[in-house]
Amino acid sequence: MILLCALTFPVGGVLQAHAATKAGVEAQFRQWLDADLWPEAKRLGVSKSVFEQAFQGVSLDWDLPDLAPPGFPKPKKRAQSQAEFKSPGAYFSEKSLQGLAASGRSLMQRHSSLLRKIEQRYGVPASIIVAIWGRESGFGRAKIPHSAVRVLSTKAFMSTRPELFRKEILAALQILERGDVPASAMKGSWAGAMGQPQFLPSSYLAHAVDFDGDGKRDIWNSTADALASIANYLADKGWVRGRDWGFEAVIPQRVTCALEGPDRAQPIGKLTEMGIIRISGRPFPEHERSAPGMVLVPAGNFGPEFVVTPNFYVIKEYNNSDLYALFIGNLADRIAHGGGAFVTPWSNTGTMLRSDIAKLQSSLERQGYDVGGADGLPGYKTRRSIGEWQGKKGLKPTCFPSPDLLKSLD
């Protein structure tokens, strides 16, 4: 049964008259569990006893964002009256990074033996593992109060993206069937990400490991399982053993910022022949010179520039954001080497509405540029398209959106 149909036309036609009340929707939810979700869970090997225990006393969580209750007015689109995109530098709170680095160094020492074993098995540096641990759950200290079953079932029943969360609640039920954790202890965020690594249930099924040998993959309470699961996730996504994540760099003015992108990788040695150097003036490690590297300019010419390795894009598999991956890389360097902020400061690039950036992207698309979609988020395809357009117009490439650029493209 298609979920949308289940929401619009309840099984047997009952409860439709109550669809516009919370009580009616709650009743419809119970019917959906029994008539729609249970048959699919059963096909996946979930027993009736586990299913019933998981949903015993579970009600909808009406406080979650992005809900679309059946019979209620559709949620309004987010207003564009406020600026939604600003300088990437706002992502890098120095106070937060310093605090996480100090805790990370202490915890790396405390768990050095464990982390050494994990690094040997999976090939992922301990500093990267600890950085993600710190970013995702404050090294396991953050309160994760939500019932994952309640959050995921609410979102599968009446969110704006029900198909995604339907998959995840079914995965959560499979975890419960395997006995790794009882439903009462399956805690997650308001978005459904679980435990210290903040895995969605589907990621848990694919990547969580039992590293402490107790027969359970406990990413909620076992430090060993949580850290090894992070490492296994990155290894499964293609982490290249022995390589760094990337290096802050200097791109000379004669080299265009439009070189950016993982699809434009070339040996780091060739990039140096173009004049691209490390910010420190030191050479790139010798073993990196023959390996592929990619230019990254998250703020165009208005902030730090980088040469990154394929491992940077593996970190992005954890959270598909250039800034997230840079945050993890910088935090890992601070933990491992006592480093600090990026040398080149982030300039104040001003603010733009995402809708205006989407207009800019659409204009470039009409001119034949591949911007990666007109979604209002200036990723590397948008940034380099801006640089290429500027270069063709005889302008100095900046590779970053601006109000003046939008006017020029109109």
mmCIF file of C-alpha atoms in Angstrom:
data_model
loop_
_atom_site.group_PDB
_atom_site.id
_atom_site.type_symbol
_atom_site.label_atom_id
_atom_site.label_comp_id
_atom_site.label_asym_id
_atom_site.label_seq_id
_atom_site.Cartn_x
_atom_site.Cartn_y
_atom_site.Cartn_z
ATOM 1 C CA MET A 1 0.000 0.000 0.000
ATOM 2 C CA ILE A 2 1.320 3.423 -0.918
ATOM 3 C CA LEU A 3 1.688 5.604 2.138
ATOM 4 C CA LEU A 4 0.000 8.631 0.575
ATOM 5 C CA CYS A 5 -3.091 6.552 -0.070
ATOM 6 C CA ALA A 6 -3.014 5.269 3.471
ATOM 7 C CA LEU A 7 -3.049 8.832 4.758
ATOM 8 C CA THR A 8 -5.766 10.118 2.454
ATOM 9 C CA PHE A 9 -8.027 7.088 2.431
ATOM 10 C CA PRO A 10 -7.803 5.157 5.722
ATOM 11 C CA VAL A 11 -8.346 1.420 5.495
ATOM 12 C CA GLY A 12 -12.043 0.585 5.482
ATOM 13 C CA GLY A 13 -12.963 4.256 5.105
ATOM 14 C CA VAL A 14 -13.172 4.857 8.859
ATOM 15 C CA LEU A 15 -11.806 7.834 10.777
ATOM 16 C CA GLN A 16 -11.995 10.149 7.773
ATOM 17 C CA ALA A 17 -14.415 12.396 9.629
ATOM 18 C CA HIS A 18 -11.827 12.892 12.370
ATOM 19 C CA ALA A 19 -8.881 13.598 10.084
ATOM 20 C CA ALA A 20 -8.742 17.276 11.001
ATOM 21 C CA THR A 21 -8.423 16.670 14.756
ATOM 22 C CA LYS A 22 -5.397 15.427 16.631
ATOM 23 C CA ALA A 23 -7.436 12.653 18.214
ATOM 24 C CA GLY A 24 -8.644 11.551 14.789
ATOM 25 C CA VAL A 25 -5.129 11.555 13.373
ATOM 26 C CA GLU A 26 -3.865 9.544 16.374
ATOM 27 C CA ALA A 27 -6.529 6.924 15.689
ATOM 28 C CA GLN A 28 -5.633 6.943 12.017
ATOM 29 C CA PHE A 29 -1.990 6.444 13.002
ATOM 30 C CA ARG A 30 -2.853 3.305 15.010
ATOM 31 C CA GLN A 31 -4.766 1.941 12.049
ATOM 32 C CA TRP A 32 -1.866 2.731 9.726
ATOM 33 C CA LEU A 33 0.501 0.822 12.007
ATOM 34 C CA ASP A 34 -1.675 -2.289 11.971
ATOM 35 C CA ALA A 35 -2.919 -2.308 8.392
ATOM 36 C CA ASP A 36 -0.026 -0.742 6.491
ATOM 37 C CA LEU A 37 3.274 -0.834 8.381
ATOM 38 C CA TRP A 38 2.893 -4.226 10.080
ATOM 39 C CA PRO A 39 2.474 -6.296 6.869
ATOM 40 C CA GLU A 40 5.677 -4.830 5.435
ATOM 41 C CA ALA A 41 7.571 -5.281 8.689
ATOM 42 C CA LYS A 42 6.422 -8.903 8.779
ATOM 43 C CA ARG A 43 7.788 -9.468 5.257
ATOM 44 C CA LEU A 44 11.145 -8.174 6.515
ATOM 45 C CA GLY A 45 11.253 -10.744 9.303
ATOM 46 C CA VAL A 46 9.944 -8.677 12.205
ATOM 47 C CA SER A 47 7.905 -10.743 14.653
ATOM 48 C CA LYS A 48 4.480 -9.662 15.882
ATOM 49 C CA SER A 49 5.712 -9.556 19.474
ATOM 50 C CA VAL A 50 8.610 -7.224 18.644
ATOM 51 C CA PHE A 51 6.310 -4.998 16.571
ATOM 52 C CA GLU A 52 3.706 -4.714 19.296
ATOM 53 C CA GLN A 53 6.277 -4.082 21.991
ATOM 54 C CA ALA A 54 7.936 -1.368 19.889
ATOM 55 C CA PHE A 55 4.687 0.578 19.538
ATOM 56 C CA GLN A 56 3.214 -0.078 22.947
ATOM 57 C CA GLY A 57 2.097 3.299 24.277
ATOM 58 C CA VAL A 58 3.642 5.178 21.322
ATOM 59 C CA SER A 59 1.779 8.270 20.155
ATOM 60 C CA LEU A 60 2.571 10.809 17.484
ATOM 61 C CA ASP A 61 5.139 13.484 18.308
ATOM 62 C CA TRP A 62 3.402 16.685 17.269
ATOM 63 C CA ASP A 63 6.391 18.859 18.202
ATOM 64 C CA LEU A 64 8.600 17.607 15.360
ATOM 65 C CA PRO A 65 9.311 19.934 12.415
ATOM 66 C CA ASP A 66 8.145 19.418 8.833
ATOM 67 C CA LEU A 67 4.939 17.566 9.656
ATOM 68 C CA ALA A 68 2.000 17.258 7.272
ATOM 69 C CA PRO A 69 -0.861 15.719 9.312
ATOM 70 C CA PRO A 70 -3.638 14.256 7.142
ATOM 71 C CA GLY A 71 -6.639 16.551 7.007
ATOM 72 C CA PHE A 72 -4.699 19.546 8.326
ATOM 73 C CA PRO A 73 -3.653 22.533 6.176
ATOM 74 C CA LYS A 74 -0.475 21.841 4.256
ATOM 75 C CA PRO A 75 2.637 23.347 5.875
ATOM 76 C CA LYS A 76 3.573 26.709 4.449
ATOM 77 C CA LYS A 77 6.770 27.016 2.486
ATOM 78 C CA ARG A 78 9.557 28.699 4.388
ATOM 79 C CA ALA A 79 9.402 32.447 3.954
ATOM 80 C CA GLN A 80 12.226 34.048 2.012
ATOM 81 C CA SER A 81 12.001 37.339 3.923
ATOM 82 C CA GLN A 82 15.208 36.628 5.825
ATOM 83 C CA ALA A 83 18.666 35.937 4.439
ATOM 84 C CA GLU A 84 19.331 32.206 4.481
ATOM 85 C CA PHE A 85 22.836 32.016 3.088
ATOM 86 C CA LYS A 86 25.791 33.890 4.487
ATOM 87 C CA SER A 87 29.560 33.637 4.706
ATOM 88 C CA PRO A 88 30.782 30.059 5.257
ATOM 89 C CA GLY A 89 32.939 31.443 8.055
ATOM 90 C CA ALA A 90 29.864 31.529 10.309
ATOM 91 C CA TYR A 91 30.047 27.718 10.470
ATOM 92 C CA PHE A 92 33.451 27.734 12.166
ATOM 93 C CA SER A 93 32.964 28.846 15.745
ATOM 94 C CA GLU A 94 36.442 29.176 17.198
ATOM 95 C CA LYS A 95 35.125 28.754 20.742
ATOM 96 C CA SER A 96 33.388 25.508 19.776
ATOM 97 C CA LEU A 97 36.400 24.177 17.895
ATOM 98 C CA GLN A 98 38.795 24.947 20.733
ATOM 99 C CA GLY A 99 36.549 23.249 23.272
ATOM 100 C CA LEU A 100 36.052 20.153 21.127
ATOM 101 C CA ALA A 101 39.778 19.939 20.385
ATOM 102 C CA ALA A 102 40.734 20.098 24.061
ATOM 103 C CA SER A 103 38.254 17.362 24.969
ATOM 104 C CA GLY A 104 39.240 15.344 21.913
ATOM 105 C CA ARG A 105 42.937 15.346 22.823
ATOM 106 C CA SER A 106 42.139 14.179 26.348
ATOM 107 C CA LEU A 107 39.849 11.408 25.126
ATOM 108 C CA MET A 108 42.350 10.276 22.501
ATOM 109 C CA GLN A 109 44.837 9.691 25.284
ATOM 110 C CA ARG A 110 42.282 7.934 27.489
ATOM 111 C CA HIS A 111 41.186 5.597 24.685
ATOM 112 C CA SER A 112 44.551 5.333 22.932
ATOM 113 C CA SER A 113 44.721 1.539 23.065
ATOM 114 C CA LEU A 114 41.179 1.127 21.744
ATOM 115 C CA LEU A 115 41.677 3.709 19.002
ATOM 116 C CA ARG A 116 44.941 2.105 17.927
ATOM 117 C CA LYS A 117 43.155 -1.217 17.402
ATOM 118 C CA ILE A 118 40.329 0.464 15.500
ATOM 119 C CA GLU A 119 42.753 2.380 13.290
ATOM 120 C CA GLN A 120 44.701 -0.796 12.534
ATOM 121 C CA ARG A 121 41.551 -2.631 11.486
ATOM 122 C CA TYR A 122 39.801 0.049 9.462
ATOM 123 C CA GLY A 123 42.619 2.366 8.362
ATOM 124 C CA VAL A 124 40.876 5.538 9.534
ATOM 125 C CA PRO A 125 42.996 7.899 11.689
ATOM 126 C CA ALA A 126 41.977 8.108 15.333
ATOM 127 C CA SER A 127 41.783 11.899 15.124
ATOM 128 C CA ILE A 128 39.149 11.736 12.373
ATOM 129 C CA ILE A 129 37.092 9.214 14.360
ATOM 130 C CA VAL A 130 37.264 11.313 17.525
ATOM 131 C CA ALA A 131 36.452 14.517 15.609
ATOM 132 C CA ILE A 132 33.253 13.002 14.213
ATOM 133 C CA TRP A 133 32.397 11.591 17.642
ATOM 134 C CA GLY A 134 32.779 15.047 19.122
ATOM 135 C CA ARG A 135 30.823 16.826 16.407
ATOM 136 C CA GLU A 136 27.946 14.357 16.360
ATOM 137 C CA SER A 137 27.313 13.757 20.062
ATOM 138 C CA GLY A 138 29.791 15.721 22.140
ATOM 139 C CA PHE A 139 31.889 12.549 22.586
ATOM 140 C CA GLY A 140 28.798 10.651 23.711
ATOM 141 C CA ARG A 141 27.928 13.216 26.376
ATOM 142 C CA ALA A 142 25.088 14.961 24.569
ATOM 143 C CA LYS A 143 21.576 14.197 25.731
ATOM 144 C CA ILE A 144 19.715 12.221 23.083
ATOM 145 C CA PRO A 145 16.233 12.187 24.578
ATOM 146 C CA HIS A 146 13.901 11.162 21.800
ATOM 147 C CA SER A 147 12.430 7.721 21.241
ATOM 148 C CA ALA A 148 13.682 6.747 17.791
ATOM 149 C CA VAL A 149 10.592 4.613 17.241
ATOM 150 C CA ARG A 150 8.284 7.522 18.019
ATOM 151 C CA VAL A 151 10.203 10.027 15.889
ATOM 152 C CA LEU A 152 10.579 7.743 12.886
ATOM 153 C CA SER A 153 7.027 6.426 12.933
ATOM 154 C CA THR A 154 5.659 9.972 13.260
ATOM 155 C CA LYS A 155 7.706 11.117 10.288
ATOM 156 C CA ALA A 156 6.862 8.009 8.258
ATOM 157 C CA PHE A 157 3.159 8.606 8.889
ATOM 158 C CA MET A 158 2.849 12.366 8.464
ATOM 159 C CA SER A 159 6.037 14.196 7.509
ATOM 160 C CA THR A 160 6.781 16.034 4.295
ATOM 161 C CA ARG A 161 9.149 13.149 3.347
ATOM 162 C CA PRO A 162 7.273 9.996 4.390
ATOM 163 C CA GLU A 163 9.041 7.610 2.001
ATOM 164 C CA LEU A 164 12.455 8.322 3.555
ATOM 165 C CA PHE A 165 11.248 7.764 7.097
ATOM 166 C CA ARG A 166 9.165 4.723 6.228
ATOM 167 C CA LYS A 167 12.414 3.052 5.183
ATOM 168 C CA GLU A 168 14.023 4.107 8.447
ATOM 169 C CA ILE A 169 11.257 2.936 10.800
ATOM 170 C CA LEU A 170 11.316 -0.451 9.072
ATOM 171 C CA ALA A 171 15.087 -0.593 9.556
ATOM 172 C CA ALA A 172 14.620 0.332 13.223
ATOM 173 C CA LEU A 173 12.200 -2.568 13.650
ATOM 174 C CA GLN A 174 14.757 -4.932 12.127
ATOM 175 C CA ILE A 175 17.324 -3.707 14.676
ATOM 176 C CA LEU A 176 14.865 -4.447 17.484
ATOM 177 C CA GLU A 177 14.226 -7.901 16.036
ATOM 178 C CA ARG A 178 17.954 -8.642 16.152
ATOM 179 C CA GLY A 179 18.006 -7.822 19.852
ATOM 180 C CA ASP A 180 20.870 -5.309 19.847
ATOM 181 C CA VAL A 181 18.819 -2.813 21.882
ATOM 182 C CA PRO A 182 15.321 -2.675 23.413
ATOM 183 C CA ALA A 183 12.893 -0.104 22.072
ATOM 184 C CA SER A 184 13.031 1.824 25.352
ATOM 185 C CA ALA A 185 16.787 2.369 24.919
ATOM 186 C CA MET A 186 16.716 3.152 21.191
ATOM 187 C CA LYS A 187 17.246 6.883 21.580
ATOM 188 C CA GLY A 188 17.769 9.324 18.755
ATOM 189 C CA SER A 189 17.608 12.953 17.697
ATOM 190 C CA TRP A 190 14.507 14.778 16.512
ATOM 191 C CA ALA A 191 15.613 13.789 12.989
ATOM 192 C CA GLY A 192 15.847 10.086 13.840
ATOM 193 C CA ALA A 193 19.658 9.758 13.985
ATOM 194 C CA MET A 194 20.640 7.360 16.750
ATOM 195 C CA GLY A 195 23.288 6.978 19.404
ATOM 196 C CA GLN A 196 26.768 8.423 19.719
ATOM 197 C CA PRO A 197 27.609 8.209 15.978
ATOM 198 C CA GLN A 198 24.155 9.592 15.043
ATOM 199 C CA PHE A 199 23.353 6.819 12.574
ATOM 200 C CA LEU A 200 20.007 6.529 10.886
ATOM 201 C CA PRO A 201 18.711 2.964 11.313
ATOM 202 C CA SER A 202 19.590 2.017 7.725
ATOM 203 C CA SER A 203 23.180 3.140 8.322
ATOM 204 C CA TYR A 204 23.225 1.174 11.559
ATOM 205 C CA LEU A 205 22.195 -2.011 9.740
ATOM 206 C CA ALA A 206 24.886 -1.461 7.118
ATOM 207 C CA HIS A 207 27.805 -0.189 9.192
ATOM 208 C CA ALA A 208 27.434 -0.646 12.969
ATOM 209 C CA VAL A 209 29.843 -3.182 14.490
ATOM 210 C CA ASP A 210 30.279 -5.060 17.760
ATOM 211 C CA PHE A 211 33.847 -4.131 18.653
ATOM 212 C CA ASP A 212 33.746 -4.921 22.364
ATOM 213 C CA GLY A 213 32.729 -8.523 21.674
ATOM 214 C CA ASP A 214 29.596 -8.678 23.818
ATOM 215 C CA GLY A 215 27.430 -9.858 20.923
ATOM 216 C CA LYS A 216 25.558 -6.572 20.517
ATOM 217 C CA ARG A 217 26.173 -3.531 18.361
ATOM 218 C CA ASP A 218 25.549 -0.936 21.045
ATOM 219 C CA ILE A 219 26.199 2.533 19.637
ATOM 220 C CA TRP A 220 24.326 4.101 22.567
ATOM 221 C CA ASN A 221 26.396 2.917 25.527
ATOM 222 C CA SER A 222 29.551 1.193 24.247
ATOM 223 C CA THR A 223 32.419 3.550 23.397
ATOM 224 C CA ALA A 224 34.179 0.742 21.541
ATOM 225 C CA ASP A 225 31.152 -0.030 19.383
ATOM 226 C CA ALA A 226 30.431 3.652 18.712
ATOM 227 C CA LEU A 227 33.979 4.535 17.633
ATOM 228 C CA ALA A 228 34.497 1.392 15.586
ATOM 229 C CA SER A 229 31.161 1.916 13.869
ATOM 230 C CA ILE A 230 32.226 5.424 12.796
ATOM 231 C CA ALA A 231 35.475 3.985 11.425
ATOM 232 C CA ASN A 232 33.696 1.138 9.669
ATOM 233 C CA TYR A 233 31.263 3.586 8.074
ATOM 234 C CA LEU A 234 34.123 5.633 6.619
ATOM 235 C CA ALA A 235 36.018 2.522 5.520
ATOM 236 C CA ASP A 236 32.910 1.173 3.794
ATOM 237 C CA LYS A 237 32.508 4.498 2.002
ATOM 238 C CA GLY A 238 36.025 4.271 0.577
ATOM 239 C CA TRP A 239 38.490 5.795 3.049
ATOM 240 C CA VAL A 240 41.979 5.582 1.540
ATOM 241 C CA ARG A 241 44.351 4.247 4.167
ATOM 242 C CA GLY A 242 47.476 6.371 4.662
ATOM 243 C CA ARG A 243 46.167 9.545 3.039
ATOM 244 C CA ASP A 244 45.281 12.849 4.717
ATOM 245 C CA TRP A 245 41.904 14.588 4.277
ATOM 246 C CA GLY A 246 43.403 17.712 2.722
ATOM 247 C CA PHE A 247 45.579 20.800 3.125
ATOM 248 C CA GLU A 248 44.964 24.517 3.284
ATOM 249 C CA ALA A 249 46.551 25.985 0.182
ATOM 250 C CA VAL A 250 47.283 29.158 -1.756
ATOM 251 C CA ILE A 251 46.008 29.408 -5.331
ATOM 252 C CA PRO A 252 47.902 32.056 -7.319
ATOM 253 C CA GLN A 253 45.904 34.742 -9.117
ATOM 254 C CA ARG A 254 46.868 33.367 -12.508
ATOM 255 C CA VAL A 255 45.118 30.055 -11.681
ATOM 256 C CA THR A 256 41.335 30.152 -11.869
ATOM 257 C CA CYS A 257 39.231 29.078 -8.923
ATOM 258 C CA ALA A 258 37.011 27.286 -11.456
ATOM 259 C CA LEU A 259 39.334 24.260 -11.189
ATOM 260 C CA GLU A 260 37.209 23.109 -8.265
ATOM 261 C CA GLY A 261 35.478 19.741 -8.020
ATOM 262 C CA PRO A 262 36.098 16.034 -7.402
ATOM 263 C CA ASP A 263 35.554 15.329 -11.096
ATOM 264 C CA ARG A 264 38.528 17.562 -11.900
ATOM 265 C CA ALA A 265 41.023 15.703 -9.767
ATOM 266 C CA GLN A 266 44.641 15.516 -10.852
ATOM 267 C CA PRO A 267 47.909 14.529 -9.185
ATOM 268 C CA ILE A 268 48.836 16.955 -6.428
ATOM 269 C CA GLY A 269 52.267 17.250 -8.018
ATOM 270 C CA LYS A 270 50.621 18.673 -11.139
ATOM 271 C CA LEU A 271 48.707 21.191 -9.043
ATOM 272 C CA THR A 272 51.988 22.365 -7.557
ATOM 273 C CA GLU A 273 53.390 22.805 -11.062
ATOM 274 C CA MET A 274 50.546 25.278 -11.640
ATOM 275 C CA GLY A 275 51.781 27.230 -8.636
ATOM 276 C CA ILE A 276 49.364 25.940 -5.982
ATOM 277 C CA ILE A 277 51.239 25.596 -2.681
ATOM 278 C CA ARG A 278 50.468 24.715 0.920
ATOM 279 C CA ILE A 279 49.585 27.694 3.069
ATOM 280 C CA SER A 280 52.488 26.929 5.397
ATOM 281 C CA GLY A 281 55.028 27.052 2.586
ATOM 282 C CA ARG A 282 56.004 23.470 3.359
ATOM 283 C CA PRO A 283 55.853 20.973 0.513
ATOM 284 C CA PHE A 284 53.021 18.517 0.262
ATOM 285 C CA PRO A 285 53.990 15.114 1.711
ATOM 286 C CA GLU A 286 55.927 13.164 -0.876
ATOM 287 C CA HIS A 287 53.511 10.219 -0.870
ATOM 288 C CA GLU A 288 50.660 12.630 -1.673
ATOM 289 C CA ARG A 289 52.288 14.226 -4.711
ATOM 290 C CA SER A 290 51.540 11.409 -7.134
ATOM 291 C CA ALA A 291 48.057 10.817 -5.719
ATOM 292 C CA PRO A 292 44.932 12.662 -6.867
ATOM 293 C CA GLY A 293 43.979 15.948 -5.264
ATOM 294 C CA MET A 294 41.133 18.395 -5.824
ATOM 295 C CA VAL A 295 40.859 22.150 -5.512
ATOM 296 C CA LEU A 296 38.241 23.310 -3.000
ATOM 297 C CA VAL A 297 37.162 26.953 -2.590
ATOM 298 C CA PRO A 298 34.084 26.940 -0.333
ATOM 299 C CA ALA A 299 33.965 30.757 -0.233
ATOM 300 C CA GLY A 300 35.426 31.309 -3.690
ATOM 301 C CA ASN A 301 38.179 33.891 -3.461
ATOM 302 C CA PHE A 302 36.741 35.219 -0.198
ATOM 303 C CA GLY A 303 38.165 32.681 2.216
ATOM 304 C CA PRO A 304 40.549 29.782 2.739
ATOM 305 C CA GLU A 305 41.482 27.644 -0.264
ATOM 306 C CA PHE A 306 42.296 23.950 -0.139
ATOM 307 C CA VAL A 307 43.697 20.948 -1.916
ATOM 308 C CA VAL A 308 41.707 17.981 -0.674
ATOM 309 C CA THR A 309 42.031 14.242 -1.157
ATOM 310 C CA PRO A 310 39.330 11.651 -1.882
ATOM 311 C CA ASN A 311 39.046 11.192 1.888
ATOM 312 C CA PHE A 312 37.475 14.649 2.115
ATOM 313 C CA TYR A 313 34.587 13.354 0.033
ATOM 314 C CA VAL A 314 34.361 10.247 2.214
ATOM 315 C CA ILE A 315 33.788 12.545 5.211
ATOM 316 C CA LYS A 316 31.046 14.191 3.159
ATOM 317 C CA GLU A 317 29.328 10.800 2.994
ATOM 318 C CA TYR A 318 28.745 11.240 6.722
ATOM 319 C CA ASN A 319 27.160 14.650 6.170
ATOM 320 C CA ASN A 320 26.908 15.954 2.620
ATOM 321 C CA SER A 321 28.356 19.396 3.285
ATOM 322 C CA ASP A 322 31.706 20.892 2.317
ATOM 323 C CA LEU A 323 31.688 22.928 5.522
ATOM 324 C CA TYR A 324 30.971 19.889 7.688
ATOM 325 C CA ALA A 325 33.866 17.992 6.133
ATOM 326 C CA LEU A 326 36.176 20.995 6.586
ATOM 327 C CA PHE A 327 35.071 21.325 10.213
ATOM 328 C CA ILE A 328 35.903 17.652 10.835
ATOM 329 C CA GLY A 329 39.239 17.924 9.041
ATOM 330 C CA ASN A 330 40.257 21.050 10.953
ATOM 331 C CA LEU A 331 39.100 19.608 14.280
ATOM 332 C CA ALA A 332 41.013 16.374 13.601
ATOM 333 C CA ASP A 333 44.184 18.369 12.851
ATOM 334 C CA ARG A 334 43.782 20.296 16.097
ATOM 335 C CA ILE A 335 43.319 17.069 18.044
ATOM 336 C CA ALA A 336 46.252 15.269 16.411
ATOM 337 C CA HIS A 337 48.746 18.094 15.942
ATOM 338 C CA GLY A 338 47.573 20.973 18.120
ATOM 339 C CA GLY A 339 46.743 23.086 15.094
ATOM 340 C CA GLY A 340 44.468 26.096 15.043
ATOM 341 C CA ALA A 341 42.153 27.993 12.764
ATOM 342 C CA PHE A 342 42.723 28.164 9.014
ATOM 343 C CA VAL A 343 45.389 30.750 8.219
ATOM 344 C CA THR A 344 43.385 32.643 5.595
ATOM 345 C CA PRO A 345 40.413 34.390 7.221
ATOM 346 C CA TRP A 346 36.835 34.058 6.020
ATOM 347 C CA SER A 347 35.705 37.343 4.493
ATOM 348 C CA ASN A 348 32.252 38.732 5.123
ATOM 349 C CA THR A 349 30.594 37.917 1.824
ATOM 350 C CA GLY A 350 27.246 39.405 2.824
ATOM 351 C CA THR A 351 23.969 37.535 2.764
ATOM 352 C CA MET A 352 21.636 36.379 0.025
ATOM 353 C CA LEU A 353 18.255 34.733 -0.012
ATOM 354 C CA ARG A 354 18.371 31.140 -1.141
ATOM 355 C CA SER A 355 15.657 32.044 -3.637
ATOM 356 C CA ASP A 356 17.977 34.637 -5.197
ATOM 357 C CA ILE A 357 20.823 32.130 -5.397
ATOM 358 C CA ALA A 358 18.380 29.739 -7.086
ATOM 359 C CA LYS A 359 17.570 32.476 -9.626
ATOM 360 C CA LEU A 360 21.297 32.921 -10.256
ATOM 361 C CA GLN A 361 21.669 29.175 -10.747
ATOM 362 C CA SER A 362 18.702 29.040 -13.132
ATOM 363 C CA SER A 363 20.195 31.852 -15.189
ATOM 364 C CA LEU A 364 23.492 29.986 -15.488
ATOM 365 C CA GLU A 365 21.627 26.798 -16.426
ATOM 366 C CA ARG A 366 19.861 28.625 -19.247
ATOM 367 C CA GLN A 367 23.292 29.571 -20.550
ATOM 368 C CA GLY A 368 24.396 25.934 -20.573
ATOM 369 C CA TYR A 369 26.238 25.659 -17.254
ATOM 370 C CA ASP A 370 25.915 22.642 -14.985
ATOM 371 C CA VAL A 371 25.312 24.165 -11.544
ATOM 372 C CA GLY A 372 24.202 20.924 -9.892
ATOM 373 C CA GLY A 373 20.579 22.029 -9.669
ATOM 374 C CA ALA A 374 18.898 25.338 -8.867
ATOM 375 C CA ASP A 375 18.412 24.612 -5.176
ATOM 376 C CA GLY A 376 19.730 27.842 -3.681
ATOM 377 C CA LEU A 377 22.820 26.121 -2.279
ATOM 378 C CA PRO A 378 26.059 27.143 -4.031
ATOM 379 C CA GLY A 379 27.994 23.884 -4.196
ATOM 380 C CA TYR A 380 31.172 23.343 -6.168
ATOM 381 C CA LYS A 381 29.370 23.068 -9.513
ATOM 382 C CA THR A 382 27.705 26.418 -8.942
ATOM 383 C CA ARG A 383 30.907 28.041 -7.701
ATOM 384 C CA ARG A 384 32.994 26.926 -10.650
ATOM 385 C CA SER A 385 30.211 27.800 -13.122
ATOM 386 C CA ILE A 386 30.269 31.322 -11.697
ATOM 387 C CA GLY A 387 34.045 31.410 -12.181
ATOM 388 C CA GLU A 388 33.800 30.118 -15.741
ATOM 389 C CA TRP A 389 31.092 32.661 -16.622
ATOM 390 C CA GLN A 390 33.158 35.473 -15.118
ATOM 391 C CA GLY A 391 36.236 34.347 -17.033
ATOM 392 C CA LYS A 392 34.353 34.317 -20.344
ATOM 393 C CA LYS A 393 33.132 37.845 -19.654
ATOM 394 C CA GLY A 394 36.672 39.044 -19.015
ATOM 395 C CA LEU A 395 36.031 39.452 -15.298
ATOM 396 C CA LYS A 396 38.239 38.290 -12.469
ATOM 397 C CA PRO A 397 36.743 34.973 -11.309
ATOM 398 C CA THR A 398 35.494 35.023 -7.724
ATOM 399 C CA CYS A 399 33.597 31.696 -7.822
ATOM 400 C CA PHE A 400 30.995 32.910 -5.339
ATOM 401 C CA PRO A 401 27.445 34.294 -5.646
ATOM 402 C CA SER A 402 26.707 37.949 -4.986
ATOM 403 C CA PRO A 403 23.812 40.358 -5.554
ATOM 404 C CA ASP A 404 25.827 42.200 -8.208
ATOM 405 C CA LEU A 405 26.451 38.947 -10.038
ATOM 406 C CA LEU A 406 22.732 38.164 -9.997
ATOM 407 C CA LYS A 407 21.990 41.552 -11.585
ATOM 408 C CA SER A 408 24.640 40.942 -14.261
ATOM 409 C CA LEU A 409 23.124 37.580 -15.146
ATOM 410 C CA ASP A 410 19.528 38.852 -15.401
#
